[in-house]
Amino acid sequence: MEPILRIRDVEACYGRIQVLWGVSLDVYEGQIVTIVGPNGAGKTTLMRVISRVHKNTGGTLSFGGRSIDRQSSAWVYRSGLVQVPEQRGIFGALTVLENLKIGADWRTDRRDIEKDFEYCYALFPRLLERRYQPARTLSGGEQQMLAIGRGLMSRPKLLILDEPSVGLAPLLVAEIFQVVQKLKRLGITVLLVEQNAKQALLIADYGVVIESGKIVLSGTAAELMSDEAITAAYLGRRRDIAAGLL
């Protein structure tokens, strides 16, 4: 089985400062793959490289069996690789409905677009209630729901979520993670970048730990969660993880 996303020996720089060093990763269709690591580890840079917002200086990337090394961010977006950025990127002056429409602005299948609106509203009922409000009037959690909903309106094959839990209250964090699980059940592949490592790995199939621009650990989520050395170094004490499972 070929991965939907294949990354090999990717390197990236900002000017003369190298941020990524030989990163390799496979993501398979239908998986939730979680990337965890400390601030400044290179997680967001890697996501920007995958979505072609930032160009890699070495290595190769392919999506759906096709090389994307020379492709634009618009091309990969329309091919089904969609990123929801850490800062959400919503348009505050536009309404919720207008923001969602932007996610589907390149599509021509109008009948299916209407079905996707219904699906987004079913997934996030608060967006239906607030569909005519300016996006800037939404709470932080509602803005995150809107950002994810807009991503879904583009019919993604792979959805990248960059730190979706940042700044949210615990109950909203739990709600966002439940939505991610629903997306998997619908067959959407998810690449999840999170500082909330324990909760992210609880819903993931596969996990990767990135540190100083390099992948230092990888394996199934169960393997990472069960390794004492890994949990002590990256995920906190075992009793904390056990509490998170209750």
Coordinates of C-alpha atoms in Angstrom, one line a residue:
M1 CA 0.0 0.0 0.0
E2 CA 1.5 3.3 -1.1
P3 CA 1.3 6.2 1.4
I4 CA -0.9 9.2 0.5
L5 CA 1.9 11.5 1.7
R6 CA 5.6 10.5 1.4
I7 CA 8.4 12.7 2.8
R8 CA 12.0 11.8 2.3
D9 CA 15.1 13.5 3.8
V10 CA 13.4 16.9 3.7
E11 CA 15.4 19.9 4.8
A12 CA 14.3 23.6 5.1
C13 CA 15.9 26.9 6.0
Y14 CA 15.0 30.4 6.9
G15 CA 17.8 32.4 5.3
R16 CA 21.0 30.8 6.6
I17 CA 19.3 29.1 9.5
Q18 CA 18.5 25.5 8.9
V19 CA 15.3 24.4 10.7
L20 CA 14.6 20.9 9.3
W21 CA 17.3 18.2 9.0
G22 CA 16.6 15.1 6.9
V23 CA 12.9 14.5 7.9
S24 CA 11.3 11.4 6.5
L25 CA 7.6 10.4 7.1
D26 CA 4.9 8.3 5.5
V27 CA 1.2 9.0 6.1
Y28 CA -1.3 6.3 4.9
E29 CA -4.9 6.9 3.8
G30 CA -7.4 6.7 6.7
Q31 CA -4.8 7.3 9.4
I32 CA -4.5 9.9 12.1
V33 CA -0.8 10.7 12.4
T34 CA 0.3 12.9 15.2
I35 CA 3.4 15.0 15.3
V36 CA 4.5 16.2 18.7
G37 CA 7.4 18.1 20.1
P38 CA 8.4 21.2 22.0
N39 CA 8.1 24.8 20.8
G40 CA 10.6 25.6 18.1
A41 CA 11.1 22.0 17.2
G42 CA 10.2 22.6 13.5
K43 CA 6.7 21.2 13.5
T44 CA 5.0 24.2 11.9
T45 CA 7.8 24.6 9.4
L46 CA 7.3 21.0 8.3
M47 CA 3.6 21.6 7.8
R48 CA 4.3 24.7 5.8
V49 CA 6.7 22.7 3.6
I50 CA 4.2 20.0 3.1
S51 CA 1.5 22.5 2.0
R52 CA 4.1 24.3 -0.2
V53 CA 3.8 27.6 1.6
H54 CA 7.5 27.2 2.4
K55 CA 10.0 25.6 0.0
N56 CA 12.3 22.8 1.1
T57 CA 16.0 23.1 0.4
G58 CA 16.5 19.4 0.2
G59 CA 14.7 16.1 0.0
T60 CA 11.5 15.1 -1.8
L61 CA 7.7 15.1 -1.2
S62 CA 4.9 13.3 -3.0
F63 CA 1.2 13.4 -2.5
G64 CA -1.2 10.8 -4.0
G65 CA 1.8 9.3 -5.8
R66 CA 2.8 12.5 -7.5
S67 CA 5.8 14.7 -6.7
I68 CA 4.9 18.1 -5.2
D69 CA 8.4 19.4 -4.9
R70 CA 7.8 22.0 -7.7
Q71 CA 4.1 22.6 -7.2
S72 CA 2.5 25.7 -5.7
S73 CA 0.4 25.8 -2.6
A74 CA -2.7 26.5 -4.7
W75 CA -2.0 23.3 -6.7
V76 CA -1.7 21.0 -3.7
Y77 CA -4.7 22.6 -2.1
R78 CA -6.9 21.8 -5.1
S79 CA -5.4 18.3 -5.2
G80 CA -6.9 17.7 -1.8
L81 CA -4.0 18.6 0.6
V82 CA -5.5 21.2 2.9
Q83 CA -4.0 22.9 6.0
V84 CA -5.8 24.5 8.8
P85 CA -3.1 26.9 10.2
E86 CA -2.2 27.4 13.8
Q87 CA -3.6 31.0 13.8
R88 CA -6.8 29.7 12.0
G89 CA -6.6 32.3 9.2
I90 CA -10.3 33.2 9.2
F91 CA -11.5 36.5 7.8
G92 CA -12.9 38.4 10.7
A93 CA -14.9 40.9 8.7
L94 CA -16.7 38.2 6.7
T95 CA -19.6 36.2 8.1
V96 CA -19.3 32.5 9.1
L97 CA -21.2 31.6 5.9
E98 CA -18.8 33.7 3.7
N99 CA -15.8 32.1 5.3
L100 CA -17.1 28.6 4.6
K101 CA -17.8 29.5 1.0
I102 CA -14.2 30.5 0.6
G103 CA -13.3 26.9 1.3
A104 CA -15.3 25.8 -1.7
D105 CA -14.6 28.8 -4.0
W106 CA -12.7 26.7 -6.6
R107 CA -15.4 23.9 -6.8
T108 CA -18.0 23.6 -9.4
D109 CA -20.1 20.7 -8.0
R110 CA -22.8 23.0 -6.6
R111 CA -25.1 20.2 -5.4
D112 CA -22.4 18.5 -3.4
I113 CA -21.3 21.9 -2.0
E114 CA -24.8 22.3 -0.5
K115 CA -24.5 18.8 1.1
D116 CA -21.1 19.8 2.5
F117 CA -22.6 22.9 4.1
E118 CA -25.2 20.6 5.8
Y119 CA -22.4 18.3 6.9
C120 CA -20.4 21.2 8.4
Y121 CA -23.4 22.5 10.3
A122 CA -24.2 19.0 11.6
L123 CA -20.6 18.7 12.8
F124 CA -20.5 22.2 14.3
P125 CA -24.1 23.2 15.2
R126 CA -22.9 26.6 16.5
L127 CA -21.7 27.6 13.1
L128 CA -25.3 27.2 11.8
E129 CA -26.6 29.4 14.7
R130 CA -24.0 32.0 13.9
R131 CA -23.8 31.7 10.1
Y132 CA -24.7 35.4 9.5
Q133 CA -22.4 36.8 12.2
P134 CA -19.0 38.3 11.4
A135 CA -16.3 35.7 12.2
R136 CA -14.5 38.1 14.6
T137 CA -17.5 38.0 17.0
L138 CA -17.0 34.2 17.5
S139 CA -15.3 32.8 20.6
G140 CA -11.9 31.2 20.2
G141 CA -13.4 27.7 20.1
E142 CA -16.0 28.7 17.5
Q143 CA -13.3 30.3 15.3
Q144 CA -11.4 27.0 15.4
M145 CA -14.5 25.1 14.4
L146 CA -14.9 27.6 11.5
A147 CA -11.4 27.1 10.4
I148 CA -11.8 23.3 10.3
G149 CA -15.2 23.6 8.6
R150 CA -13.7 25.9 5.9
G151 CA -11.0 23.2 5.4
L152 CA -13.7 20.5 5.0
M153 CA -15.6 22.6 2.4
S154 CA -12.6 22.0 0.1
R155 CA -13.2 18.2 0.2
P156 CA -9.7 17.3 1.6
K157 CA -8.0 13.9 1.0
L158 CA -5.5 14.9 3.7
L159 CA -6.3 17.5 6.3
I160 CA -3.4 19.1 8.3
L161 CA -4.4 20.5 11.6
D162 CA -1.7 22.7 13.1
E163 CA -2.1 23.1 16.9
P164 CA -5.9 23.1 16.9
S165 CA -6.1 23.1 20.7
V166 CA -4.0 26.2 21.3
G167 CA -5.7 28.7 23.6
L168 CA -8.9 26.6 24.1
A169 CA -10.5 25.6 27.3
P170 CA -10.3 21.9 28.2
L171 CA -13.9 21.1 27.3
L172 CA -13.4 22.7 23.8
V173 CA -10.2 20.8 23.4
A174 CA -12.0 17.5 24.0
E175 CA -14.7 18.6 21.5
I176 CA -12.1 19.3 18.8
F177 CA -10.4 15.9 19.4
Q178 CA -13.8 14.2 19.1
V179 CA -14.3 15.9 15.8
V180 CA -10.9 14.6 14.5
Q181 CA -12.0 11.1 15.4
K182 CA -15.3 11.6 13.5
L183 CA -13.3 12.8 10.4
K184 CA -11.3 9.5 10.5
R185 CA -14.5 7.5 10.6
L186 CA -15.5 9.4 7.5
G187 CA -12.3 8.3 5.7
I188 CA -10.5 11.6 5.9
T189 CA -6.7 11.3 6.6
V190 CA -5.5 13.7 9.3
L191 CA -2.0 14.9 10.0
L192 CA -2.3 16.4 13.5
V193 CA 0.4 18.7 15.0
E194 CA 0.0 19.1 18.7
Q195 CA 1.8 20.2 21.9
N196 CA -1.0 18.4 23.8
A197 CA 0.9 15.2 23.2
K198 CA -1.0 12.8 25.5
Q199 CA -4.5 13.7 24.1
A200 CA -3.2 13.7 20.6
L201 CA -1.7 10.2 20.8
L202 CA -4.8 8.8 22.5
I203 CA -6.7 9.3 19.2
A204 CA -3.8 8.7 16.8
D205 CA -2.7 5.6 14.8
Y206 CA 0.9 6.6 14.5
G207 CA 3.0 9.2 16.3
V208 CA 6.2 11.1 15.6
V209 CA 8.3 13.1 18.0
I210 CA 10.3 16.0 16.4
E211 CA 13.0 17.8 18.2
S212 CA 15.5 20.4 16.9
G213 CA 14.3 19.8 13.4
K214 CA 14.8 16.1 13.4
I215 CA 12.5 13.1 14.0
V216 CA 13.9 11.5 17.1
L217 CA 11.1 8.9 17.8
S218 CA 8.3 7.3 15.8
G219 CA 6.0 4.3 16.0
T220 CA 2.4 3.4 16.6
A221 CA 0.7 5.6 19.1
A222 CA 0.3 2.6 21.4
E223 CA 4.1 2.0 21.3
L224 CA 4.9 5.5 22.1
M225 CA 2.4 5.6 25.0
S226 CA 3.7 2.4 26.5
D227 CA 7.4 3.1 26.4
E228 CA 8.5 4.3 29.9
A229 CA 11.5 6.3 28.6
I230 CA 9.5 8.1 26.0
T231 CA 6.7 9.0 28.4
A232 CA 9.2 10.3 30.9
A233 CA 11.0 12.4 28.4
Y234 CA 8.2 13.7 26.2
L235 CA 4.8 12.9 27.5
G236 CA 4.9 13.3 31.3
R237 CA 4.6 10.8 34.0
R238 CA 2.7 7.5 33.4
R239 CA 0.1 8.3 36.1
D240 CA -0.7 11.5 34.2
I241 CA -1.3 9.5 31.0
A242 CA -3.4 6.9 32.9
A243 CA -5.5 9.8 34.2
G244 CA -6.1 11.0 30.7
L245 CA -7.4 7.6 29.6
L246 CA -10.2 7.6 32.3

